mmCIF file of C-alpha atoms in Angstrom:
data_model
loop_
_atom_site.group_PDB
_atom_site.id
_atom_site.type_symbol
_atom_site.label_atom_id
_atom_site.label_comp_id
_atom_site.label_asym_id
_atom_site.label_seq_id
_atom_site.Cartn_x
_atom_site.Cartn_y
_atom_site.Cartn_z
ATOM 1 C CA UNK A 1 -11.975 -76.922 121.973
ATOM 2 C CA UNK A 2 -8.316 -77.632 123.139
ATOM 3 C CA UNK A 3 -6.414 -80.119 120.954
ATOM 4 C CA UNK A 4 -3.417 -81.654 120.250
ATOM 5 C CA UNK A 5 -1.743 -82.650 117.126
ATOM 6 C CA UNK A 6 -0.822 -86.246 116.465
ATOM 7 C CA UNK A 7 -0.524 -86.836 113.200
ATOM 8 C CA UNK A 8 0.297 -84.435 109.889
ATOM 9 C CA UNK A 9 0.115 -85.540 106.464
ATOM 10 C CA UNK A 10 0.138 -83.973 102.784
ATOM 11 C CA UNK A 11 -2.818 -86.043 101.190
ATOM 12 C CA UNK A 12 -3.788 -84.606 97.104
ATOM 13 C CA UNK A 13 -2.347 -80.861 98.535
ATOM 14 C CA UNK A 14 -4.422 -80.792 101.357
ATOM 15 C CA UNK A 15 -2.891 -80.813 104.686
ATOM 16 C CA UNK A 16 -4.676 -83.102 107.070
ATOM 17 C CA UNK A 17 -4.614 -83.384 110.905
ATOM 18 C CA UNK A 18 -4.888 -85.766 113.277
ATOM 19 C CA UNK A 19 -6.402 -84.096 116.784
ATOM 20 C CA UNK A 20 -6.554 -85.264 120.506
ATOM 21 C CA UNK A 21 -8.068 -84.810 123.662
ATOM 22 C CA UNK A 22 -9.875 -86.329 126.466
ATOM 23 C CA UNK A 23 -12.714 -86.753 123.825
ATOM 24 C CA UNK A 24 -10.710 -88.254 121.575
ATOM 25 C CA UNK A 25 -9.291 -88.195 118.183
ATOM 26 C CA UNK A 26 -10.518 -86.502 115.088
ATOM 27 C CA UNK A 27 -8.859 -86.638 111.385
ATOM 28 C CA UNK A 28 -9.449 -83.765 109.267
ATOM 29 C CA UNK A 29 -8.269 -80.818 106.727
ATOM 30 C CA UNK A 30 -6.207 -77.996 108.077
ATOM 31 C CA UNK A 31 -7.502 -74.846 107.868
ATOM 32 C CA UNK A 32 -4.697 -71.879 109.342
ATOM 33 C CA UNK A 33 -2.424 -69.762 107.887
ATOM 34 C CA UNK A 34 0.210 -71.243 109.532
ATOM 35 C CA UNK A 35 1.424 -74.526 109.200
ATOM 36 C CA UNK A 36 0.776 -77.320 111.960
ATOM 37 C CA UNK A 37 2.908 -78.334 114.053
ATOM 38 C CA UNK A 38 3.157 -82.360 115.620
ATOM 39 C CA UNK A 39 2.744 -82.183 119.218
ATOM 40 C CA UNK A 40 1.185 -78.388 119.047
ATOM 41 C CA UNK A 41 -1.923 -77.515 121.028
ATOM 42 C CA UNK A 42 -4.039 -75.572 119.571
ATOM 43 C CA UNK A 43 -7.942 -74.056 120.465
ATOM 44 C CA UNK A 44 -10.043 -75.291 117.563
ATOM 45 C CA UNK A 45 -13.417 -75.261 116.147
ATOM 46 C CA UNK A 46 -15.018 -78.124 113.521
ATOM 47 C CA UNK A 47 -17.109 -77.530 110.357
ATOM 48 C CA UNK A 48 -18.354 -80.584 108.762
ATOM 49 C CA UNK A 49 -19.279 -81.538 106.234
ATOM 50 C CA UNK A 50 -17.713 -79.250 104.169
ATOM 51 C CA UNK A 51 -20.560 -76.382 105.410
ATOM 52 C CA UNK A 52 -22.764 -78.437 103.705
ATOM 53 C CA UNK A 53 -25.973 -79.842 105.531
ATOM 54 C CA UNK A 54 -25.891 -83.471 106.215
ATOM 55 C CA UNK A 55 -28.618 -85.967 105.700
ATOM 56 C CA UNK A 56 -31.006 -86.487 108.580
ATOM 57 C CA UNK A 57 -31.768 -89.991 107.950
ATOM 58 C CA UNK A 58 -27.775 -90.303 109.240
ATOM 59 C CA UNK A 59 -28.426 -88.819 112.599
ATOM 60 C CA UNK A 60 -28.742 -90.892 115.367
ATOM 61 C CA UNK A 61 -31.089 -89.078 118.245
ATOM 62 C CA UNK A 62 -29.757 -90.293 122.002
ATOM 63 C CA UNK A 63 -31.832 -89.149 124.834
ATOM 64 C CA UNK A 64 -28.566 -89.859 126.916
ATOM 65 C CA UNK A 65 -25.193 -89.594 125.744
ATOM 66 C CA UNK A 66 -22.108 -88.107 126.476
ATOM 67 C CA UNK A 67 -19.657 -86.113 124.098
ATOM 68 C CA UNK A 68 -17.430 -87.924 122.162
ATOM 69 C CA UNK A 69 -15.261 -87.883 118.878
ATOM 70 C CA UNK A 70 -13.614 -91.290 117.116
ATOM 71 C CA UNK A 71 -12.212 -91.448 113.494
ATOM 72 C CA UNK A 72 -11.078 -94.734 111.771
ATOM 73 C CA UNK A 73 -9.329 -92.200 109.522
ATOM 74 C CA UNK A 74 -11.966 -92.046 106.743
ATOM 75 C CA UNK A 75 -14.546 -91.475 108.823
ATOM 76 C CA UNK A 76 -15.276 -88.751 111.740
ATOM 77 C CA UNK A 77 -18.151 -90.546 114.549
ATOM 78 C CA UNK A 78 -19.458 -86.954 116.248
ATOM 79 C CA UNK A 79 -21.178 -87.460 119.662
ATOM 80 C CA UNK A 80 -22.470 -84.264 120.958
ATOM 81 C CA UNK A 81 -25.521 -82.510 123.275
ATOM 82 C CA UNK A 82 -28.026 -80.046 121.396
ATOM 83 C CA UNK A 83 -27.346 -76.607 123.426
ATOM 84 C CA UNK A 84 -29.778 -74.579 120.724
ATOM 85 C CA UNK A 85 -31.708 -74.811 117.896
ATOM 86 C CA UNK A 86 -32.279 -72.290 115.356
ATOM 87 C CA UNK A 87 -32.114 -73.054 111.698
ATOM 88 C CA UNK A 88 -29.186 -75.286 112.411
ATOM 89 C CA UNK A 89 -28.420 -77.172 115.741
ATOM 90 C CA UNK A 90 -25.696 -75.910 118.212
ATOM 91 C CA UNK A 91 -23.883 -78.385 119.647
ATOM 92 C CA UNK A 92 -21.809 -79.006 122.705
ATOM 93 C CA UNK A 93 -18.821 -81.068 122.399
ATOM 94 C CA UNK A 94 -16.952 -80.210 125.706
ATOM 95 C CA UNK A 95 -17.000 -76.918 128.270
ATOM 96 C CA UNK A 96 -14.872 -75.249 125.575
ATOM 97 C CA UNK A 97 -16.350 -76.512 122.143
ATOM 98 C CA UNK A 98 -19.182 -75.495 120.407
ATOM 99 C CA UNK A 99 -19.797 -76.099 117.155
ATOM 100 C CA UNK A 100 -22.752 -75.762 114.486
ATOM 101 C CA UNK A 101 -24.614 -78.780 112.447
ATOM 102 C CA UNK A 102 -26.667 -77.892 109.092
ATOM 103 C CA UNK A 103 -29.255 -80.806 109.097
ATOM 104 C CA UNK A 104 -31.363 -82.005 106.274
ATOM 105 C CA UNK A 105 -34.895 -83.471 107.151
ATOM 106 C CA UNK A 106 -33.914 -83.836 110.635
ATOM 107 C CA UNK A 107 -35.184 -86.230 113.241
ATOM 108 C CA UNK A 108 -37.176 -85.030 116.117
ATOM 109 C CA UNK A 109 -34.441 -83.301 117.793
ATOM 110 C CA UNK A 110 -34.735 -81.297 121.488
ATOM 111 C CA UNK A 111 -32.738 -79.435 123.234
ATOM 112 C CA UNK A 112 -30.663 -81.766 125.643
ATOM 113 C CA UNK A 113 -30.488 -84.564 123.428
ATOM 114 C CA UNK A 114 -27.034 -85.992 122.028
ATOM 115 C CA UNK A 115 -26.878 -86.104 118.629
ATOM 116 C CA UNK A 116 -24.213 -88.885 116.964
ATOM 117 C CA UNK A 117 -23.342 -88.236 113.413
ATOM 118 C CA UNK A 118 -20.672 -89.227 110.694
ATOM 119 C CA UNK A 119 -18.797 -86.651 108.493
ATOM 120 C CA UNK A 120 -15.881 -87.897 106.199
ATOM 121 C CA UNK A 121 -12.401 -87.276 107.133
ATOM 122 C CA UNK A 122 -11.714 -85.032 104.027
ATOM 123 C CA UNK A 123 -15.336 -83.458 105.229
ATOM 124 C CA UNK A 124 -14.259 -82.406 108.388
ATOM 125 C CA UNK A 125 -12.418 -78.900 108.565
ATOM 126 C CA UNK A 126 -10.124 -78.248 111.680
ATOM 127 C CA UNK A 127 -10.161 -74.764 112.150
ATOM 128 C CA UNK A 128 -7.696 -73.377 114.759
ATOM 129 C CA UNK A 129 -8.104 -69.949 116.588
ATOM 130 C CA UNK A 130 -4.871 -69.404 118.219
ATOM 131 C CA UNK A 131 -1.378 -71.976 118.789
ATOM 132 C CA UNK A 132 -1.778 -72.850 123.323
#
């Protein structure tokens, strides 16, 4: 998923990110070799919850929906259609974002349905694949 960097800060060591795009804004840890830059675009991917699977009971199933991403900066909100399921649950955030959820005792979940989830900011990894 295209991004753009709005906001870097040094937080305990870790280097954390503010991201935009037409989906919104996400606030997470930095994960590149190479140090961000404010302003730089960048192709990205998410992990959340630190790889970790997240509680099902926190999943919120939406027959209709339509991608999204919103922080408060503690807190990631995820919107995003199920593309696949197989062990974990491939989801579509945009034409150039997918991205893969590890779900605990998850709800009834289809194919097609938007899944809306929380992740903590310091949960969320940012992982970039190449500078635009």
């Amino acid at each position: 998923m295209n991004v753009y960097l709005t906001r870097i800060e040094e937080v305990n060591g870790i280097t954390m990110v503010t991201a935009e795009n037409d989906l919104g804004n996400v606030h997470g840890v930095w994960h590149y070799d190479k140090a961000p830059v404010k302003g730089g675009k960048y192709m990205v991917e998410f992990n959340f919850n630190n790889n970790e699977p997240i509680d099902g009971s926190t999943v919120e199933v939406l027959k209709n929906g339509c991608e999204n991403i919103s922080t408060d900066g503690k807190v990631n909100v995820f919107t995003a259609e199920t593309e696949d399921i197989d062990e974990i649950y491939y989801l579509r955030l945009s034409a150039d974002g997918l991205s893969m959820l590890d779900i605990k005792d998850p709800p009834a979940i289809n194919i097609g349905d938007f899944l809306r989830f929380t992740v903590e900011c310091v949960k969320t990894g940012i992982y970039p694949y190449y500078e635009i």
